[in-house]
Coordinates of N, CA and C in Angstrom, one line a residue:
A1 N 2.9 1.4 -14.2 CA 4.0 0.1 -13.6 C 3.2 -0.5 -12.6
D2 N 2.9 -1.6 -13.1 CA 3.0 -2.7 -11.6 C 4.4 -3.6 -11.0
V3 N 5.2 -3.2 -10.7 CA 6.3 -3.6 -10.0 C 5.7 -5.0 -9.1
G4 N 6.0 -6.0 -9.8 CA 5.4 -6.6 -8.5 C 4.2 -7.7 -9.2
C5 N 4.0 -7.9 -10.7 CA 2.3 -7.6 -10.7 C 2.0 -9.5 -10.5
D6 N 2.5 -10.0 -10.1 CA 2.2 -11.3 -9.7 C 1.3 -12.2 -11.4
H7 N -0.5 -12.0 -11.4 CA -0.5 -12.8 -12.4 C -1.5 -12.0 -13.1
G8 N -1.3 -10.6 -13.1 CA -1.2 -9.5 -14.1 C -3.3 -9.1 -13.6
Y9 N -3.0 -9.2 -12.3 CA -4.7 -8.6 -12.5 C -5.1 -7.2 -12.3
V10 N -4.3 -6.3 -11.4 CA -3.8 -4.7 -11.1 C -3.4 -4.3 -12.8
A11 N -2.8 -4.9 -13.6 CA -2.7 -3.9 -14.9 C -3.8 -4.2 -16.0
R12 N -4.3 -5.9 -15.0 CA -5.6 -5.8 -16.3 C -6.5 -4.8 -15.9
Y13 N -7.2 -4.4 -14.3 CA -7.8 -3.6 -14.1 C -7.8 -2.5 -14.3
A14 N -6.3 -1.5 -14.1 CA -5.6 -0.3 -15.2 C -5.9 -0.4 -16.8
L15 N -6.1 -1.4 -17.0 CA -6.4 -1.0 -18.7 C -8.0 -1.4 -19.0
E16 N -8.8 -1.8 -18.1 CA -10.1 -1.9 -18.5 C -10.8 0.0 -18.0
N17 N -10.0 0.3 -16.8 CA -10.0 1.6 -16.0 C -9.6 2.8 -16.6
G18 N -9.2 2.8 -17.9 CA -8.6 4.2 -18.5 C -7.6 4.0 -19.2
V19 N -6.3 3.6 -18.5 CA -4.7 3.3 -18.1 C -4.6 3.2 -19.3
R20 N -4.1 4.3 -20.7 CA -3.6 3.6 -21.6 C -2.6 2.6 -22.1
S21 N -1.4 2.1 -21.0 CA -0.3 1.4 -21.3 C -0.3 1.2 -19.8
V22 N 0.6 -0.2 -20.1 CA 0.9 -0.7 -18.4 C 2.2 -1.1 -18.7
I23 N 3.4 -1.3 -17.9 CA 4.8 -2.2 -17.5 C 4.2 -3.2 -16.7
A24 N 3.8 -4.4 -17.1 CA 3.7 -5.4 -15.9 C 4.9 -6.1 -15.9
S25 N 6.2 -5.9 -14.6 CA 6.6 -6.6 -14.2 C 6.7 -7.5 -13.0
D26 N 7.6 -8.7 -13.2 CA 7.7 -9.4 -12.1 C 9.0 -10.4 -12.1
V27 N 9.5 -10.7 -10.8 CA 10.7 -11.4 -10.7 C 10.6 -12.7 -10.8
A28 N 9.4 -13.4 -10.6 CA 8.9 -14.5 -10.6 C 8.6 -15.5 -12.2
P29 N 9.1 -15.8 -12.8 CA 8.5 -16.1 -14.1 C 7.3 -16.4 -14.7
G30 N 7.6 -18.0 -13.7 CA 6.2 -18.3 -13.8 C 4.9 -17.2 -13.8
A31 N 4.9 -16.1 -13.1 CA 3.7 -15.4 -12.7 C 3.6 -14.2 -13.6
L32 N 4.9 -14.0 -14.5 CA 4.7 -13.4 -15.3 C 4.1 -14.1 -16.2
Q33 N 4.7 -14.9 -16.5 CA 3.7 -15.7 -17.7 C 2.0 -15.9 -17.4
K34 N 1.7 -15.8 -16.3 CA 0.7 -16.2 -15.9 C 0.0 -14.8 -17.3
A35 N 0.7 -13.4 -16.1 CA 0.3 -11.9 -16.4 C -0.1 -12.2 -18.2
R36 N 1.3 -12.6 -19.1 CA 1.2 -12.7 -20.0 C 0.0 -12.8 -20.8
V37 N -0.8 -14.0 -20.2 CA -1.4 -14.9 -20.6 C -2.5 -13.6 -20.3
L38 N -2.8 -13.8 -19.4 CA -4.1 -12.8 -18.8 C -4.3 -11.3 -20.3
L39 N -2.9 -10.9 -19.8 CA -3.2 -9.4 -20.3 C -3.1 -9.6 -22.4
A40 N -2.4 -10.8 -22.8 CA -2.5 -10.6 -24.6 C -3.5 -9.6 -24.9
P41 N -5.0 -10.0 -24.7 CA -5.8 -9.4 -25.3 C -5.5 -7.8 -25.3
Y42 N -5.0 -7.5 -24.8 CA -4.1 -5.6 -24.6 C -3.2 -5.2 -25.6
G43 N -1.9 -6.6 -25.9 CA -0.9 -6.1 -27.0 C -0.3 -5.2 -26.9
S44 N -0.3 -4.7 -27.6 CA 0.7 -3.5 -27.9 C 0.7 -2.6 -27.0
R45 N -0.7 -1.7 -25.9 CA -0.3 -1.6 -24.3 C 0.1 -2.0 -23.6
V46 N 0.5 -3.5 -23.3 CA 1.7 -3.9 -22.5 C 2.7 -4.5 -22.8
T47 N 3.7 -3.9 -21.6 CA 5.4 -4.5 -21.3 C 5.6 -5.1 -20.9
T48 N 5.6 -6.7 -20.8 CA 6.1 -7.6 -19.3 C 7.9 -7.7 -19.3
V49 N 8.1 -7.5 -17.9 CA 9.5 -7.4 -17.6 C 9.9 -8.2 -16.8
C50 N 10.0 -9.6 -16.8 CA 10.9 -10.3 -16.2 C 12.4 -9.2 -15.1
A51 N 11.8 -8.9 -14.0 CA 13.0 -7.8 -12.9 C 13.0 -8.3 -12.1
D52 N 13.9 -7.7 -11.4 CA 13.8 -7.4 -9.3 C 13.7 -6.1 -9.6
G53 N 12.6 -5.5 -8.7 CA 11.9 -4.4 -8.7 C 11.6 -3.3 -9.5
L54 N 12.4 -2.2 -9.3 CA 12.4 -0.9 -10.6 C 12.6 -1.5 -11.4
D55 N 14.5 -2.5 -11.8 CA 14.7 -2.4 -12.5 C 14.0 -2.4 -13.6
A56 N 12.5 -3.0 -13.7 CA 11.9 -2.7 -15.3 C 11.8 -1.7 -16.1
L57 N 12.2 -0.5 -15.1 CA 11.2 1.0 -16.0 C 12.8 1.6 -16.5
A58 N 13.8 0.4 -16.6 CA 15.1 1.2 -17.2 C 14.7 1.8 -19.0
G59 N 14.6 2.9 -18.5 CA 14.6 4.4 -19.6 C 13.0 4.2 -19.7
Q60 N 12.1 4.1 -19.2 CA 11.0 4.5 -19.0 C 10.9 5.5 -17.9
T61 N 9.5 6.4 -18.3 CA 9.3 7.0 -17.0 C 7.6 7.1 -17.0
P62 N 7.4 6.1 -15.6 CA 5.8 5.7 -15.6 C 5.1 7.2 -15.0
D63 N 3.6 7.1 -15.1 CA 3.4 9.0 -14.8 C 2.6 7.7 -13.1
C64 N 2.7 6.4 -13.1 CA 2.2 6.2 -11.4 C 2.6 4.9 -11.6
I65 N 3.6 4.0 -10.4 CA 4.4 2.7 -9.5 C 3.4 2.2 -8.8
V66 N 2.5 0.8 -9.2 CA 2.0 0.2 -7.9 C 3.2 -1.2 -7.2
I67 N 3.3 -0.7 -6.4 CA 4.1 -1.9 -5.6 C 3.4 -2.2 -4.1
A68 N 2.2 -3.4 -4.6 CA 1.6 -4.1 -4.0 C 1.6 -5.6 -3.3
G69 N 1.4 -5.9 -2.4 CA 1.1 -7.1 -2.2 C 2.4 -7.9 -1.7
M70 N 3.3 -7.7 -0.9 CA 4.4 -7.8 -0.1 C 4.6 -6.9 1.1
G71 N 6.0 -7.1 1.6 CA 5.9 -6.8 2.8 C 6.7 -5.5 2.4
G72 N 6.2 -4.7 3.7 CA 6.7 -2.9 4.0 C 8.0 -3.0 3.6
K73 N 9.3 -4.4 4.2 CA 10.6 -4.1 4.4 C 11.1 -3.9 2.5
N74 N 10.3 -5.0 2.0 CA 11.0 -5.6 0.8 C 10.0 -4.5 -0.1
I75 N 9.0 -3.1 0.0 CA 9.4 -1.7 -0.7 C 10.1 -1.2 -1.1
I76 N 10.6 -1.2 1.1 CA 11.4 0.2 0.8 C 12.9 -0.2 0.2
D77 N 12.5 -1.3 0.5 CA 14.0 -2.0 -0.7 C 13.8 -1.6 -1.6
I78 N 12.9 -1.8 -2.8 CA 12.3 -1.4 -4.0 C 12.7 0.3 -4.0
L79 N 12.4 0.7 -3.5 CA 12.3 2.6 -3.6 C 13.1 2.8 -3.3
S80 N 14.2 2.1 -2.3 CA 15.2 2.9 -1.7 C 16.7 3.9 -2.6
G81 N 16.1 2.9 -4.0 CA 17.4 3.6 -5.1 C 17.1 4.4 -6.3
Y82 N 15.3 4.6 -5.5 CA 14.3 5.1 -6.9 C 14.3 6.4 -6.7
T83 N 14.7 7.8 -8.1 CA 15.1 8.9 -8.2 C 13.9 9.2 -8.8
G84 N 13.0 9.1 -9.3 CA 11.9 9.8 -10.4 C 11.2 10.4 -9.0
D85 N 9.5 11.3 -10.4 CA 8.6 12.2 -9.4 C 7.4 11.1 -9.9
A86 N 7.1 9.3 -10.3 CA 5.9 9.4 -10.2 C 4.9 9.5 -9.5
A87 N 4.1 9.3 -9.6 CA 2.7 8.7 -7.9 C 2.7 7.2 -7.6
L88 N 3.2 6.9 -6.3 CA 3.1 5.5 -5.5 C 2.1 5.1 -5.2
I89 N 1.4 3.9 -5.5 CA 0.8 3.2 -5.0 C 1.0 1.5 -4.4
L90 N 0.9 2.0 -3.2 CA 1.7 1.5 -2.2 C 0.4 0.1 -1.3
G91 N 1.0 -1.1 -1.8 CA 0.2 -2.0 -0.9 C 1.1 -3.2 0.4
P92 N 1.9 -2.0 1.2 CA 2.4 -3.4 2.0 C 2.0 -3.8 2.9
Q93 N 1.7 -5.5 2.6 CA 1.1 -6.7 4.0 C 1.4 -6.5 5.1
R94 N 2.8 -5.8 5.6 CA 2.8 -6.1 6.8 C 4.1 -4.4 7.2
D95 N 4.3 -4.6 8.3 CA 5.7 -3.5 8.3 C 4.6 -2.1 7.8
V96 N 3.6 -1.5 7.7 CA 3.0 -0.3 7.1 C 4.1 0.7 7.5
P97 N 3.9 0.8 9.3 CA 4.1 2.2 10.2 C 5.9 2.3 9.3
Q98 N 6.9 1.2 9.4 CA 8.3 1.5 8.6 C 7.7 2.4 7.7
V99 N 7.2 1.5 6.3 CA 7.3 2.3 5.4 C 6.2 3.7 5.3
R100 N 5.4 4.3 6.2 CA 5.0 5.1 6.4 C 6.6 6.3 6.8
K101 N 6.9 5.4 7.5 CA 7.9 6.5 8.6 C 9.3 6.5 7.3
Y102 N 9.5 5.5 6.0 CA 10.4 6.0 5.4 C 10.7 6.9 4.1
L103 N 8.9 6.8 4.2 CA 8.7 7.5 3.1 C 9.0 9.1 3.2
T104 N 8.3 9.4 4.9 CA 7.8 10.7 4.9 C 10.2 10.9 5.0
E105 N 10.3 10.6 5.5 CA 11.6 10.5 5.6 C 12.8 10.5 4.3
H106 N 12.1 10.6 3.4 CA 13.2 10.1 2.0 C 12.0 11.4 1.3
G107 N 11.0 12.5 1.5 CA 10.9 13.1 0.7 C 9.7 12.7 -0.5
Y108 N 8.7 12.1 0.5 CA 7.8 11.8 -0.3 C 6.3 12.2 1.2
K109 N 5.1 12.7 0.4 CA 3.6 13.0 1.0 C 3.0 12.0 0.5
I110 N 1.7 11.3 1.6 CA 1.1 10.5 1.8 C -0.7 11.5 1.1
T111 N -1.0 11.1 0.0 CA -1.8 11.5 0.1 C -3.2 11.0 0.5
F112 N -3.0 9.2 0.4 CA -4.6 8.8 0.4 C -4.0 7.5 1.5
D113 N -4.5 7.1 2.4 CA -4.2 6.3 3.4 C -4.9 5.7 4.2
S114 N -5.8 4.4 3.7 CA -6.6 3.8 4.2 C -7.1 2.0 4.2
V115 N -7.4 1.8 4.8 CA -8.0 0.2 5.7 C -9.3 0.0 4.5
V116 N -8.9 -1.3 3.7 CA -9.7 -2.0 3.0 C -9.9 -2.9 3.7
E117 N -11.1 -3.9 3.3 CA -10.9 -5.3 3.4 C -12.0 -6.2 3.0
D118 N -11.3 -7.3 3.0 CA -11.3 -8.2 1.7 C -11.1 -9.3 2.2
R119 N -12.3 -10.3 2.1 CA -12.7 -11.8 2.6 C -12.0 -11.9 3.5
R120 N -12.3 -10.9 4.9 CA -12.0 -10.8 6.1 C -10.4 -10.6 6.1
R121 N -9.5 -10.1 5.5 CA -8.4 -9.8 5.9 C -8.2 -8.2 5.3
F122 N -7.4 -7.6 6.3 CA -7.3 -6.7 5.7 C -6.3 -5.5 5.2
Y123 N -6.1 -4.9 4.5 CA -5.1 -4.0 3.3 C -5.1 -2.6 4.1
D124 N -3.9 -2.0 4.0 CA -3.6 -0.8 3.5 C -2.8 -0.7 2.8
V125 N -3.4 1.2 1.9 CA -3.2 1.2 0.8 C -3.4 2.8 1.2
L126 N -1.6 3.2 0.4 CA -0.9 4.3 0.5 C -1.5 4.9 -0.9
R127 N -1.6 6.0 -1.6 CA -1.3 6.8 -2.1 C 0.0 7.8 -2.3
V128 N 1.2 8.1 -2.8 CA 2.1 8.9 -2.2 C 2.4 9.5 -3.5
E129 N 2.9 10.7 -3.0 CA 3.7 11.9 -4.2 C 4.8 12.1 -3.5
R130 N 6.2 13.0 -4.2 CA 7.3 13.7 -3.6 C 6.3 15.2 -2.9
G131 N 6.9 15.0 -2.0 CA 6.3 16.1 -0.7 C 7.4 16.0 0.3
E132 N 6.8 17.3 1.3 CA 7.2 16.7 2.6 C 5.8 16.8 3.5
Q133 N 6.0 16.3 4.1 CA 5.0 15.8 5.7 C 5.8 15.3 6.7
T134 N 5.4 15.8 7.5 CA 5.7 15.2 9.1 C 4.7 14.1 9.7
L135 N 5.0 13.0 9.6 CA 3.7 12.0 11.0 C 3.7 12.4 12.4
D136 N 2.9 12.0 12.7 CA 2.8 12.0 14.5 C 3.1 10.3 14.6
R137 N 3.4 10.2 16.1 CA 3.1 8.8 16.9 C 1.1 8.1 15.6
F138 N 0.9 8.5 16.4 CA -0.8 7.9 16.1 C -0.6 7.7 14.4
Q139 N -0.4 9.3 13.1 CA -0.6 8.7 11.6 C 0.6 7.6 11.2
R140 N 1.9 7.6 11.8 CA 2.9 6.7 11.5 C 2.3 4.8 12.2
Q141 N 1.7 4.8 12.4 CA 0.7 3.8 13.3 C -0.5 2.9 12.8
F142 N -1.2 3.9 12.7 CA -2.4 3.8 12.5 C -2.7 4.2 11.3
G143 N -2.0 5.2 10.6 CA -2.4 5.8 9.1 C -2.5 7.3 8.7
V144 N -2.4 7.8 7.8 CA -2.3 9.2 8.0 C -4.1 10.7 8.5
F145 N -5.0 9.5 8.2 CA -6.3 9.6 8.1 C -7.0 9.0 8.9
Y146 N -6.4 8.7 10.0 CA -6.8 7.6 11.2 C -7.9 8.5 11.5
R147 N -8.3 9.7 11.9 CA -9.8 10.4 12.9 C -10.2 11.0 11.4
Q148 N -10.5 9.9 10.0 CA -11.3 9.7 9.4 C -12.1 8.5 9.4
K149 N -13.4 9.0 9.6 CA -13.9 7.7 10.1 C -14.3 6.5 8.5
N150 N -13.7 5.4 9.0 CA -13.5 4.5 7.8 C -13.7 3.3 8.6
Q151 N -14.4 1.8 8.1 CA -15.4 0.6 8.9 C -13.9 0.2 9.2
A152 N -13.4 -0.4 7.7 CA -12.3 -1.5 7.8 C -11.6 -1.1 8.7
L153 N -10.9 0.2 9.2 CA -10.0 0.7 10.0 C -10.6 0.5 11.5
Q154 N -11.7 0.7 11.6 CA -12.8 0.2 12.8 C -12.2 -1.6 13.1
D155 N -12.8 -1.9 12.3 CA -12.9 -3.4 12.5 C -11.5 -4.1 12.6
K156 N -10.1 -3.6 12.0 CA -9.2 -4.8 12.1 C -8.0 -4.2 13.5
L157 N -8.7 -2.3 13.6 CA -8.2 -2.3 15.4 C -9.0 -2.9 16.2
L158 N -10.2 -3.0 16.7 CA -11.2 -4.2 16.9 C -10.8 -5.6 17.0
R159 N -10.4 -6.2 16.1 CA -9.4 -7.0 16.4 C -7.6 -6.9 16.6
E160 N -7.3 -6.2 16.5 CA -6.0 -6.1 17.3 C -6.1 -6.0 18.8
R161 N -6.6 -5.4 18.9 CA -6.8 -4.5 20.4 C -7.7 -5.9 21.2
S162 N -8.7 -6.8 20.7 CA -8.7 -8.0 21.0 C -7.1 -8.7 21.3
L163 N -6.5 -8.9 20.6 CA -5.7 -9.7 20.3 C -4.5 -9.0 21.2
R164 N -4.3 -8.8 21.4 CA -3.3 -7.3 22.7 C -3.7 -8.0 23.4
Q165 N -5.5 -7.6 24.1 CA -5.5 -8.0 25.6 C -5.9 -9.1 25.9
G166 N -5.5 -10.0 24.8 CA -5.4 -12.3 25.0 C -4.3 -11.8 25.3
Y167 N -3.0 -11.1 25.0 CA -1.7 -11.0 25.7 C -1.4 -10.4 27.3
G168 N -2.5 -10.1 27.4 CA -2.4 -8.7 28.1 C -1.2 -7.4 27.6
A169 N -1.5 -7.5 26.2 CA -0.4 -6.0 26.3 C -1.5 -5.3 25.9
D170 N -0.4 -3.7 26.6 CA -1.4 -2.5 26.3 C -2.5 -2.2 25.5
T171 N -3.7 -1.5 25.5 CA -4.2 -1.3 24.6 C -4.5 0.5 24.1
A172 N -4.0 0.9 25.0 CA -4.4 2.5 24.9 C -4.5 3.1 23.8
D173 N -3.2 3.2 23.0 CA -3.1 3.8 21.9 C -4.4 3.1 20.2
I174 N -4.6 2.3 20.4 CA -6.1 1.6 19.7 C -6.6 1.9 20.7
T175 N -7.1 2.3 21.2 CA -9.0 3.0 22.2 C -8.7 4.8 22.0
E176 N -7.1 4.6 22.2 CA -7.8 6.3 22.0 C -8.1 6.5 19.8
V177 N -7.3 5.8 19.0 CA -7.9 5.6 17.5 C -9.4 5.2 17.5
L178 N -9.5 4.4 18.4 CA -11.5 3.6 18.2 C -12.4 5.4 18.7
Q179 N -11.9 5.5 19.4 CA -12.7 7.1 20.0 C -12.7 7.5 18.5
W180 N -11.8 8.5 17.9 CA -11.6 8.9 16.7 C -12.9 8.3 16.1
Q181 N -12.3 7.2 16.1 CA -13.4 6.0 14.6 C -15.1 6.7 15.0
Q182 N -15.3 6.2 16.7 CA -16.9 5.6 16.9 C -17.5 7.4 17.3
R183 N -16.7 8.3 16.5 CA -17.5 9.7 17.1 C -17.9 9.6 16.2

């Protein structure tokens, strides 16, 4: 399921890469209409639903739910009533530490957590499943796997440190994570 599918690009990618069927939903009728046009060649493999959040899944149990391209607080609101066991792929645009905190406090385990860069913008991508996990403050702030080398994370942190320095703000936490990244 692609919740908040916008124009349907993630759903199309999934269908082109081995996913048998997709539920594509969005709260905006105009965006959903664009997704319908884009996904039309896939016929019965696609169900499109104009719905808010996980309301689109009424009676359906997808293996995986993608919620990306929106703020972290919105993602938390969407997940707050979810009781299923589907794997989650999340792409919060902001408030990522709050998303990590919410997940680990509500019975989820983050199995993938990375920063990617596209056209000079940085995006956090998380894969989540049901389970228990405790995060330290660095994992909440910078990602569960902040000690694993990731060029996009390094670049993001260098930019963030420069911004903080410009405001005279403390950068000790970023400097510590960068030491792990640059080893």
